[in-house]
Short mmCIF file of C-alpha atoms and ligand atoms in Angstrom, two decimals:
data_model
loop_
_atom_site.label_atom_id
_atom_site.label_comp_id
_atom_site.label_asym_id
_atom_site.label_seq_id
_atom_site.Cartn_x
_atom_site.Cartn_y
_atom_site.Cartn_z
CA UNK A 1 -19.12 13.39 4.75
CA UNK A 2 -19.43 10.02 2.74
CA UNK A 3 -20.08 7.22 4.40
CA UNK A 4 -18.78 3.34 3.74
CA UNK A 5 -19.54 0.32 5.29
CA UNK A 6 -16.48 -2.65 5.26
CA UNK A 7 -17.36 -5.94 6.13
CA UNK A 8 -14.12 -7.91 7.28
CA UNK A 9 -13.00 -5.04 9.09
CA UNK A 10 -11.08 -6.54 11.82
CA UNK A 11 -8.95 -8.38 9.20
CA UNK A 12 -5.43 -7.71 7.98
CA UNK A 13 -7.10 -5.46 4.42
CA UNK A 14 -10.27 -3.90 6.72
CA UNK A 15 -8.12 -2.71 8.86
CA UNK A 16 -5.53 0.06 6.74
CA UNK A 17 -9.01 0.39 4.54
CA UNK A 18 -10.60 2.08 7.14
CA UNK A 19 -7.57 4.27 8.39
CA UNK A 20 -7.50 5.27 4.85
CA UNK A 21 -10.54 6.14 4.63
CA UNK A 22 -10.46 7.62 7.81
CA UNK A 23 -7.73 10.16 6.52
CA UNK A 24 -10.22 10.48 3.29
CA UNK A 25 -12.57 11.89 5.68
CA UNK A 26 -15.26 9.19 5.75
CA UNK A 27 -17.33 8.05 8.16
CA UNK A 28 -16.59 4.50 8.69
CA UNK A 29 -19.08 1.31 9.53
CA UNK A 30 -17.46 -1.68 10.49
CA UNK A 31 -19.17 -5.23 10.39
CA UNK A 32 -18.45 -7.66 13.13
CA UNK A 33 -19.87 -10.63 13.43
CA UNK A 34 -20.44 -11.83 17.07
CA UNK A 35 -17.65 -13.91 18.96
CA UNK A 36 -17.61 -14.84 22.36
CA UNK A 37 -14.86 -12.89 23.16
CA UNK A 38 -14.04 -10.06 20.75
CA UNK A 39 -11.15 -9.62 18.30
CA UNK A 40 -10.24 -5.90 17.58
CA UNK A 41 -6.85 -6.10 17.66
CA UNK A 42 -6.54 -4.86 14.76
CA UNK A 43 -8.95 -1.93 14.93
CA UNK A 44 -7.95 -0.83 18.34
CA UNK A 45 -6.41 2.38 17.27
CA UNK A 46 -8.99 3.75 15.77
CA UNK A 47 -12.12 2.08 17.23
CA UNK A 48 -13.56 5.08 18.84
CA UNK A 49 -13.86 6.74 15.80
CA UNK A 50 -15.68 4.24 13.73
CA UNK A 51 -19.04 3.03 14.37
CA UNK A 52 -18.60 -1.41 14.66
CA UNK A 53 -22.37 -3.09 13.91
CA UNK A 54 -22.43 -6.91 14.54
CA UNK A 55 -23.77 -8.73 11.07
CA UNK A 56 -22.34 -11.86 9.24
CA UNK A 57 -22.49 -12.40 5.91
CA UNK A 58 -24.39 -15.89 6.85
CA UNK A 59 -27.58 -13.90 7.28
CA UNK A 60 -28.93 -11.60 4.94
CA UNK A 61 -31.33 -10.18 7.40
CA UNK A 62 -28.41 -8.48 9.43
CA UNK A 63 -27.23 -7.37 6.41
CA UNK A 64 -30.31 -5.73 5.06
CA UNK A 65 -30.72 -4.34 8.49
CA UNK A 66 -27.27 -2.83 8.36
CA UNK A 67 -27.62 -0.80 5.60
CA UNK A 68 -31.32 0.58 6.17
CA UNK A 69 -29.67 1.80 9.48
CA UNK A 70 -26.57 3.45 8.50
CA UNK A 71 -27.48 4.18 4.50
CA UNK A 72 -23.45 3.69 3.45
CA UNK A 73 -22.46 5.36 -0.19
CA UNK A 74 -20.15 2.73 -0.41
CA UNK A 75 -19.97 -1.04 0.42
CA UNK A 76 -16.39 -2.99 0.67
CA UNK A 77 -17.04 -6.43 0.61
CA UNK A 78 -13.56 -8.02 2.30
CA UNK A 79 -14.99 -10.37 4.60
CA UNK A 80 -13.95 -14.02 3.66
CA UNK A 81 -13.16 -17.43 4.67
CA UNK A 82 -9.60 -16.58 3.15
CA UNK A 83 -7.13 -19.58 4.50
CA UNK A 84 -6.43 -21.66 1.80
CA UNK A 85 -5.88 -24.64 3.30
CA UNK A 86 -9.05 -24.62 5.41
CA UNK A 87 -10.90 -24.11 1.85
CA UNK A 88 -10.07 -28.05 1.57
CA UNK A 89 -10.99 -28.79 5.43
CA UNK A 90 -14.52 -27.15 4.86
CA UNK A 91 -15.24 -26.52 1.48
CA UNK A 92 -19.22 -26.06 2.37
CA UNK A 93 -18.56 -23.31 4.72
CA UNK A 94 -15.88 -21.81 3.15
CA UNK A 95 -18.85 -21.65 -0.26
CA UNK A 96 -21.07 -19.84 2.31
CA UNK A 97 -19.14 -17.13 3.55
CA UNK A 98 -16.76 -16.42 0.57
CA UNK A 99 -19.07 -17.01 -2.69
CA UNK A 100 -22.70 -17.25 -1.03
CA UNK A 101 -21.89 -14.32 1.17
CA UNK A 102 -21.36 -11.99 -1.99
CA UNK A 103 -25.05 -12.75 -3.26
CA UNK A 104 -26.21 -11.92 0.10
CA UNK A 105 -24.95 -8.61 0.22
CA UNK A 106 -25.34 -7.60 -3.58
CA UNK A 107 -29.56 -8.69 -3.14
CA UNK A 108 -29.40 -6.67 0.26
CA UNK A 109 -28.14 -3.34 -1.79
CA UNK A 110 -30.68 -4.03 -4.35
CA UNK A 111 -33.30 -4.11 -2.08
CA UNK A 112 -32.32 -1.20 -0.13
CA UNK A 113 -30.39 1.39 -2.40
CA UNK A 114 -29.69 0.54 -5.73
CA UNK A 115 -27.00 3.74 -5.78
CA UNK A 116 -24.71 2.21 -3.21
CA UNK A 117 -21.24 1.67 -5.13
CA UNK A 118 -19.84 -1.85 -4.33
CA UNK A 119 -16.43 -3.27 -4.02
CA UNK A 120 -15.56 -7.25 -4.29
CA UNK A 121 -12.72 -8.39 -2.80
CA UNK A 122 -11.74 -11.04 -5.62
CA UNK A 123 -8.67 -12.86 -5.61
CA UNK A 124 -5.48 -13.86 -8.04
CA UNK A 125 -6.04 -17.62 -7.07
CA UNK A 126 -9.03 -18.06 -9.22
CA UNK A 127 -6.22 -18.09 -11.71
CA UNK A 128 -4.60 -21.13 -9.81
CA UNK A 129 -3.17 -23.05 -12.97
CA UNK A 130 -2.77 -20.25 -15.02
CA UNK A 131 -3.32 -19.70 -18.17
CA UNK A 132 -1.37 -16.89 -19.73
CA UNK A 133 1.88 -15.25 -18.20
CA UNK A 134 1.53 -12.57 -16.25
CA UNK A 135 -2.51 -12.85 -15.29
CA UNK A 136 -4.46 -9.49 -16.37
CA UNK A 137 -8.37 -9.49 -16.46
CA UNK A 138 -8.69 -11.17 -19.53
CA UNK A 139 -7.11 -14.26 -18.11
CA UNK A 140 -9.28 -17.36 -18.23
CA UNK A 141 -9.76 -18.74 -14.22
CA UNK A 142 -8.84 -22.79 -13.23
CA UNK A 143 -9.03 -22.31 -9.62
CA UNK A 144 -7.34 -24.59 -7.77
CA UNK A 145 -8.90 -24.86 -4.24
CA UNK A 146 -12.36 -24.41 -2.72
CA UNK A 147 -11.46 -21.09 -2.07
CA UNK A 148 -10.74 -19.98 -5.10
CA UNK A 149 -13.38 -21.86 -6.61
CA UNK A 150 -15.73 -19.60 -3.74
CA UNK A 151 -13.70 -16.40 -5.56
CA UNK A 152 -15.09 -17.17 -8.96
CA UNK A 153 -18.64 -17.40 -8.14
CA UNK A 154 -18.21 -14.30 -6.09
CA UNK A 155 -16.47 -12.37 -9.13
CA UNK A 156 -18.81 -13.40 -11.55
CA UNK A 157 -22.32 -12.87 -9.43
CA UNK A 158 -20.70 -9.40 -9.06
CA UNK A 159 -20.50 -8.78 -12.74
CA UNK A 160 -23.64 -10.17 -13.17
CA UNK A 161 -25.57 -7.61 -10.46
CA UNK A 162 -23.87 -4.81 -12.22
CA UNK A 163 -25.11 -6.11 -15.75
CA UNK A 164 -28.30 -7.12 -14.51
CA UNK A 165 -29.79 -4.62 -12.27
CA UNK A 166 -27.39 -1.80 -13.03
CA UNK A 167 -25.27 -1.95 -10.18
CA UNK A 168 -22.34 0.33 -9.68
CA UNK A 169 -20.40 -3.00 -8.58
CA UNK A 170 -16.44 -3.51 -9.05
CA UNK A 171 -14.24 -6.63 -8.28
CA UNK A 172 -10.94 -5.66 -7.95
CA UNK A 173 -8.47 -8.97 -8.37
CA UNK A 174 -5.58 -8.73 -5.91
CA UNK A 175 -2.79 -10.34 -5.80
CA UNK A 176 -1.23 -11.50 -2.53
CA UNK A 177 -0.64 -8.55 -0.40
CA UNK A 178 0.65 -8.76 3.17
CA UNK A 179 1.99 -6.46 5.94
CA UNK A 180 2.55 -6.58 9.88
CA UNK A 181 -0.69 -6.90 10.32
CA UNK A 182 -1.17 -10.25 8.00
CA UNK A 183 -2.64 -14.04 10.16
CA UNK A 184 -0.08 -15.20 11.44
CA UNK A 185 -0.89 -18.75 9.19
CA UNK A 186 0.03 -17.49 5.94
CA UNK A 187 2.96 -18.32 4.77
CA UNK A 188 5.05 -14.57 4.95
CA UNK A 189 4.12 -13.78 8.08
CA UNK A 190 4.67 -17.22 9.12
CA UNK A 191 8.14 -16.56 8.05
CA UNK A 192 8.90 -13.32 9.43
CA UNK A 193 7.21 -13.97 12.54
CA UNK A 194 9.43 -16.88 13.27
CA UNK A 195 12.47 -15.36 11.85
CA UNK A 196 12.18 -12.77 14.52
CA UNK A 197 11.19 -15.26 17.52
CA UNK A 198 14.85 -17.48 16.39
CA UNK A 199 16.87 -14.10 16.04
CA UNK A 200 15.83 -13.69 19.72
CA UNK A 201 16.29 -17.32 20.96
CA UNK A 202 12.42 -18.30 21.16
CA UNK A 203 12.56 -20.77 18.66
CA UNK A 204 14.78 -22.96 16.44
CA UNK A 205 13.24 -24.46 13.21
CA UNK A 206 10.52 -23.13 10.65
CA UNK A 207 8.55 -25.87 8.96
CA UNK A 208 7.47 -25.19 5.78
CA UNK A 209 6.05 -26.68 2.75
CA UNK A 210 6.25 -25.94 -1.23
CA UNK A 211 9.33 -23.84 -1.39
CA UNK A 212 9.30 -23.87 -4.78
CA UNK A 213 5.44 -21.68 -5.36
CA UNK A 214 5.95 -18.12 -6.38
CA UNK A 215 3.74 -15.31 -5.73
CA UNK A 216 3.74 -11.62 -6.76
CA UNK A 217 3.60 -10.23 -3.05
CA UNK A 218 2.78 -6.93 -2.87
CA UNK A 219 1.93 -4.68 0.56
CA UNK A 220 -1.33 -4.30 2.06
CA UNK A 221 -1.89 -0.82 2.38
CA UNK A 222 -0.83 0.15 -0.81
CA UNK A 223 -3.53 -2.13 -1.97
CA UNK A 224 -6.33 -0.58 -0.48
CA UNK A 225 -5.75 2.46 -2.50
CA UNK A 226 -6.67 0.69 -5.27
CA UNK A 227 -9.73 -0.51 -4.00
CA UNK A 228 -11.10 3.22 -2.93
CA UNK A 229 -10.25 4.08 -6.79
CA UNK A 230 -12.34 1.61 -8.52
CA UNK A 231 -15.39 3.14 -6.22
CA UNK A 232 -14.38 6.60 -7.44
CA UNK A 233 -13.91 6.19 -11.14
CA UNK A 234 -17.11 7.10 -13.37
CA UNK A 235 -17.76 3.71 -14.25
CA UNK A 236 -18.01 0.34 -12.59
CA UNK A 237 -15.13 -2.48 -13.80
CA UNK A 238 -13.03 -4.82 -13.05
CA UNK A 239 -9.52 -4.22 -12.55
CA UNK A 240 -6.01 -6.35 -11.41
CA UNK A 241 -3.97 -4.93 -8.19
CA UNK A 242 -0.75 -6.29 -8.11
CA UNK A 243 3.42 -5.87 -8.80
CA UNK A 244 4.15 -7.34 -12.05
CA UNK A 245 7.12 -9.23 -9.94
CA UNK A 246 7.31 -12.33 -8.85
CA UNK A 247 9.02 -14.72 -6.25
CA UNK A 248 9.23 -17.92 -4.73
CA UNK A 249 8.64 -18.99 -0.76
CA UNK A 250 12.27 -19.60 -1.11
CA UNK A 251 13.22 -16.14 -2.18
CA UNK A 252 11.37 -14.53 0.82
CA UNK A 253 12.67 -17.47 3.37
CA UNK A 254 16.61 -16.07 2.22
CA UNK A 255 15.69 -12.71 1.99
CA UNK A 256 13.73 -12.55 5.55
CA UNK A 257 16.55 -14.83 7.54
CA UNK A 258 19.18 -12.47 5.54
CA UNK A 259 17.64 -9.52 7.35
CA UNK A 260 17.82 -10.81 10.39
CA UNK A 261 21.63 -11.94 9.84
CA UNK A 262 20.49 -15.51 9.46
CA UNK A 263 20.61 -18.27 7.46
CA UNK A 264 17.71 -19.32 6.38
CA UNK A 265 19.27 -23.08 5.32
CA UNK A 266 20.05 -23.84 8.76
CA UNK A 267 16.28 -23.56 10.15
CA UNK A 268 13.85 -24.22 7.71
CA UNK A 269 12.34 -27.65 7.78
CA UNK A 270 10.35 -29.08 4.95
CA UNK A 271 7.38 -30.75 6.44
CA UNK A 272 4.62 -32.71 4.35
CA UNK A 273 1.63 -31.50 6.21
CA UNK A 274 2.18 -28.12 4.36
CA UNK A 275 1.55 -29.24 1.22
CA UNK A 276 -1.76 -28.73 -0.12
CA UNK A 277 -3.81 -31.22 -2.29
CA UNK A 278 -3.69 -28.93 -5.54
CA UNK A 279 -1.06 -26.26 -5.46
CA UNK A 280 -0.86 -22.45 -7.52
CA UNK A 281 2.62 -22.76 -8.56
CA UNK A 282 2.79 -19.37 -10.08
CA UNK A 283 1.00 -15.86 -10.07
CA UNK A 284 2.62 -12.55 -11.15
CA UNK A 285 -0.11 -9.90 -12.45
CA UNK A 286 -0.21 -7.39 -14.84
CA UNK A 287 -1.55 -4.11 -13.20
CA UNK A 288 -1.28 -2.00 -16.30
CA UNK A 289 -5.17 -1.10 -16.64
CA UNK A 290 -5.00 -0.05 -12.71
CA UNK A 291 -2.34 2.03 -13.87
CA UNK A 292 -3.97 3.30 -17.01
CA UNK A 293 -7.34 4.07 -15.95
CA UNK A 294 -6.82 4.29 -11.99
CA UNK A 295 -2.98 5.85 -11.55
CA UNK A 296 -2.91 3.42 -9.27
CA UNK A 297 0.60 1.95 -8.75
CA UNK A 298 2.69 0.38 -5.95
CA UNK A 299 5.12 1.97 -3.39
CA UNK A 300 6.29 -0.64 -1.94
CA UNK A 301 8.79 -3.23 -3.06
CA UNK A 302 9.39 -6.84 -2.32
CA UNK A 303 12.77 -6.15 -0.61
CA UNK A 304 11.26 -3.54 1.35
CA UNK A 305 7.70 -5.45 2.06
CA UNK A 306 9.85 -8.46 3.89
CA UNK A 307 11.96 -5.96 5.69
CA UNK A 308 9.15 -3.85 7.50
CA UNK A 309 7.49 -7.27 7.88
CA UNK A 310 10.60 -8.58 9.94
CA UNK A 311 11.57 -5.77 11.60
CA UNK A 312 8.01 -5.05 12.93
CA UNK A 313 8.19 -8.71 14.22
CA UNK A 314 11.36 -8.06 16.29
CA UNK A 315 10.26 -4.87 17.58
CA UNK A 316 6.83 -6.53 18.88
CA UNK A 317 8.45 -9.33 20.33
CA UNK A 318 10.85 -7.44 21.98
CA UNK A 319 8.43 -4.64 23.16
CA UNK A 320 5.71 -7.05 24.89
CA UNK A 321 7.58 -10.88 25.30
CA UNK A 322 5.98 -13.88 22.99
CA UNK A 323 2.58 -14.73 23.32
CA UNK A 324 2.49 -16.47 19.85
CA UNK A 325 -0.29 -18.39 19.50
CA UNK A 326 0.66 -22.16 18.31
CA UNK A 327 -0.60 -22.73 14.73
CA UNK A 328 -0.50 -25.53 12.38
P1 NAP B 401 -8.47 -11.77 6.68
O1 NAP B 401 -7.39 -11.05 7.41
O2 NAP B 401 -8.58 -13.24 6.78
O3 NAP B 401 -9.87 -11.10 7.15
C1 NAP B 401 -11.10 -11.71 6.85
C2 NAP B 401 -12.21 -10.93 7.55
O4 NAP B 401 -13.47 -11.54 7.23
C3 NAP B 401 -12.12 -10.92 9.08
O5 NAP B 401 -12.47 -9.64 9.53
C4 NAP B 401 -13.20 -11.94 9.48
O6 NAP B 401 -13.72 -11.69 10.76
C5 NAP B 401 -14.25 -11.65 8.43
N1 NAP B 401 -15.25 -12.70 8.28
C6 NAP B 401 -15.03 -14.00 7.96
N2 NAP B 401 -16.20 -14.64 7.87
C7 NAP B 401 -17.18 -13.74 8.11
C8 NAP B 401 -18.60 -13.80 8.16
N3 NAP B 401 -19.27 -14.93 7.95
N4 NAP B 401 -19.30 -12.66 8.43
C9 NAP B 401 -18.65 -11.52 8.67
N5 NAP B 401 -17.31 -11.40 8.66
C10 NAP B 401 -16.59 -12.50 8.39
O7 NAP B 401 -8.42 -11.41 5.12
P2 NAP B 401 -7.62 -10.22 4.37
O8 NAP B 401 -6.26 -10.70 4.04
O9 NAP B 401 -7.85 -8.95 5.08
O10 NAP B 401 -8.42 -10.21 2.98
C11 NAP B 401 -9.60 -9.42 2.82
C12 NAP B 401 -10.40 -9.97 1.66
O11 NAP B 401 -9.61 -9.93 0.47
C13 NAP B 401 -10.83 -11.43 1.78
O12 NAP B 401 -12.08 -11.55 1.14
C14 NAP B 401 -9.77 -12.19 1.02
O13 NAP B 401 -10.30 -13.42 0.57
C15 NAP B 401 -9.50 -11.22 -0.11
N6 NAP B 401 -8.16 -11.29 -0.71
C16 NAP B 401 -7.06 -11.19 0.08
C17 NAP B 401 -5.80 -11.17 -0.50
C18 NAP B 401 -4.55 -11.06 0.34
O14 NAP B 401 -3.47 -11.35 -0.18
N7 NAP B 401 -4.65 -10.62 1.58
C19 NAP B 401 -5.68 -11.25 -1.90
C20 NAP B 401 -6.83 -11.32 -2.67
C21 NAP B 401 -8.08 -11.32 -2.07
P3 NAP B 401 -13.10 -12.36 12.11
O15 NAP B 401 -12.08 -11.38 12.60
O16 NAP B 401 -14.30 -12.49 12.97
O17 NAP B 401 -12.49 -13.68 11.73
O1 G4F B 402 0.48 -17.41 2.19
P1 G4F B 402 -0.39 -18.44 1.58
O2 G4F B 402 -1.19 -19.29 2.50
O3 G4F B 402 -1.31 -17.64 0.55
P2 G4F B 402 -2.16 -18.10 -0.74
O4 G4F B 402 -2.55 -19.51 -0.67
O5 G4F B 402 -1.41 -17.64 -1.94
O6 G4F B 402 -3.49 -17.24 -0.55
C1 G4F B 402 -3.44 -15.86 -0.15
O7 G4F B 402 -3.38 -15.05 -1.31
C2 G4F B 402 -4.54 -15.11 -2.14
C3 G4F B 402 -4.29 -14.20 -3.34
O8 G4F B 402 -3.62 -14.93 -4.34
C4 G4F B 402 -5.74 -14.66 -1.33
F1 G4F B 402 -6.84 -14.65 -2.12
C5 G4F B 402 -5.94 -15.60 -0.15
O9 G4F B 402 -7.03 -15.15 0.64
C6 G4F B 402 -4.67 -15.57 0.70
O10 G4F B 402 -4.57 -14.27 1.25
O11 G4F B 402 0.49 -19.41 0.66
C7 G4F B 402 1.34 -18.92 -0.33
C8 G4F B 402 2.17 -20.05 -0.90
C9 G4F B 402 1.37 -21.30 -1.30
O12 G4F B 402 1.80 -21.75 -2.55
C10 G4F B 402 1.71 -22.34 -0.23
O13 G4F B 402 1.68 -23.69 -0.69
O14 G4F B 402 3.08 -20.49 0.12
C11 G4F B 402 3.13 -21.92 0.11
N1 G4F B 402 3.55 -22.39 1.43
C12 G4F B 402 4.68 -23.13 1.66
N2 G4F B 402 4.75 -23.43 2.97
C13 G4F B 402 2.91 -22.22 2.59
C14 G4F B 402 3.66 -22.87 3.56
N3 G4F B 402 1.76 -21.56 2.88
C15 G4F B 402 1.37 -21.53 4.19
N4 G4F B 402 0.25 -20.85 4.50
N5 G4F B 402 2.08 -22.18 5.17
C16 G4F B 402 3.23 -22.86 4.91
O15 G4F B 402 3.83 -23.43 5.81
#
């Protein structure tokens, strides 16, 4: 039975990676890091059959620890500091966990098992103010946060274990992917969660800010695939996950209320604490090398994505009563 070990595994991607993985047949390792209260809800449904170690990517002696203990063929790097807008509120940090945090984990396999095959959770907005229409791996990067500034480092330390020590290491750049189980801060779920709480009287206004930025949003699950294929190829590379469509937080705000047999003009308030201090206007990705070498491809589109987003909003709501937690 192979064995992989996912750090970030109570987070939206960790989550369908491991029930994928699951249904692969693996044996699953989960890396927590310690919280006074914990924060599985997520993982819930499949806890019991997955082994949860506490670690953080802060200290590379849990880490090192981790993997002399449970020997994993595979490592899936997803944990991150991955809110955009918190990337400008605490830049340091957000360089420890997201870019730091790869180092610590790439010198931990090469002290403890050079074979270990390695996945990088990389990220489309290290090409913030792109370069080239659509983005493919060749793309030159101009991040435009702290985050994705974090991304880069963490991309190109990855590339450099693989060429340096011979690492079987892979960053795989995705594009935004979301799902039912996406923070409720980002701005789709923000959206359809909302949607569903005014459909059902709990609310009245959505405050939003750039309407305008467009995104190539594809559908969390169908991303992990791709991750598990770049581990399973012959050789060690790079590769973009994403649609090869894009739209604007406009499109999904009129496609989401139109679900829901709204009108999306009527409720959604622009509201300048939104905006963020360098913006990604556009991303749409060209996923033909996933396709190519991989046969990886997407199954989901973007009407569909916003409709199984909405409707598993009302059906939550409806099933167990708000207990939204305020945000932003
Ligand atoms: P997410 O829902 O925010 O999950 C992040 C995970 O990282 C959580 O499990 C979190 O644990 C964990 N974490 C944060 N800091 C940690 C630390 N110091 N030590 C250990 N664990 C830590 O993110 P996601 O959407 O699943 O994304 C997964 C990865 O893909 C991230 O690296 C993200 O940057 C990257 N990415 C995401 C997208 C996307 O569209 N979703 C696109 C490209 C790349 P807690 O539960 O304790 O907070
Ligand atoms: O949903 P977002 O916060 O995602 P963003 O910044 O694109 O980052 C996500 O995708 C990246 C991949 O490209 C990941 F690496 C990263 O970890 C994360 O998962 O914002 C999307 C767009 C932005 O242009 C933002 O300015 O929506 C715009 N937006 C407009 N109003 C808003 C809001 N974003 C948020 N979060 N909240 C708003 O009220």
């Amino acid at each position: 039975m192979p064995k992989a070990l996912i750090t970030g595994i109570t987070g939206q991607d960790g989550s369908y990676l491991a029930e994928f993985l699951l249904d692969q047949g693996y044996e699953v390792v989960g890396m927590v890091r310690r919280t006074s209260t914990v924060n599985f809800d997520r993982i819930r449904q499949f806890q019991d059959r997955i082994a949860v170690v506490q670690g953080d990517l802060l200290d590379q002696v849990s880490l090192i620890n981790i993997l002399h203990e449970h020997r994993p063929q595979e490592v899936y790097n997803l944990a991150a500091q991955s809110f955009v807008p918190t990337s400008f509120e605490q830049p340091v940090l957000t360089g420890e966990f997201t870019a730091l945090g790869v180092t610590r984990m790439l010198d931990a396999i090469r002290t403890v098992d050079r074979s270990i095959r390695f996945y990088q959770a990389s990220s489309s907005e290290m090409f913030g103010k792109v370069h080239e229409v659509p983005q493919r791996e060749t793309t030159p990067f101009h991040p435009r946060s702290p985050y994705g500034v974090a991304k880069v480092y963490g991309h190109w330390i990855t590339i450099n274990y693989r060429e340096s020590y011979d690492l079987f290491a892979c960053s795989g750049i995705l594009f935004n992917h979301e799902s039912p189980r996406r923070g409720l801060e980002f701005v789709t779920r923000k959206i359809t969660h909302t949607v569903a709480r005014i459909k059902l009287g709990l609310a009245e206004e959505l405050r939003l800010g750039n309407l305008d930025a467009r995104r190539d949003w594809g559908f969390a699950p169908d991303y992990v695939r791709g991750m598990w294929r770049m581990l399973q190829h012959d050789r060690p590379d790079d590769y973009v996950i994403a649609t090869g469509e894009t739209h604007s937080v406009r499109e999904f705000c009129q496609e989401a209320f139109g679900h829901a047999g709204l009108d999306w003009e009527k409720h959604v308030v622009a509201d300048p604490r939104y905006f963020r201090p360098a913006e990604v206007d556009l991303l749409v990705g060209d996923a033909g090398k996933a396709a190519r070498v991989l046969g990886w491809k997407p199954a989901v589109t973007f009407r569909d994505l916003v409709r199984i987003m909405v409707d598993a909003d009302l059906a939550a709501l409806r099933q167990g009563g708000d207990h939204t937690p305020r945000v932003g």
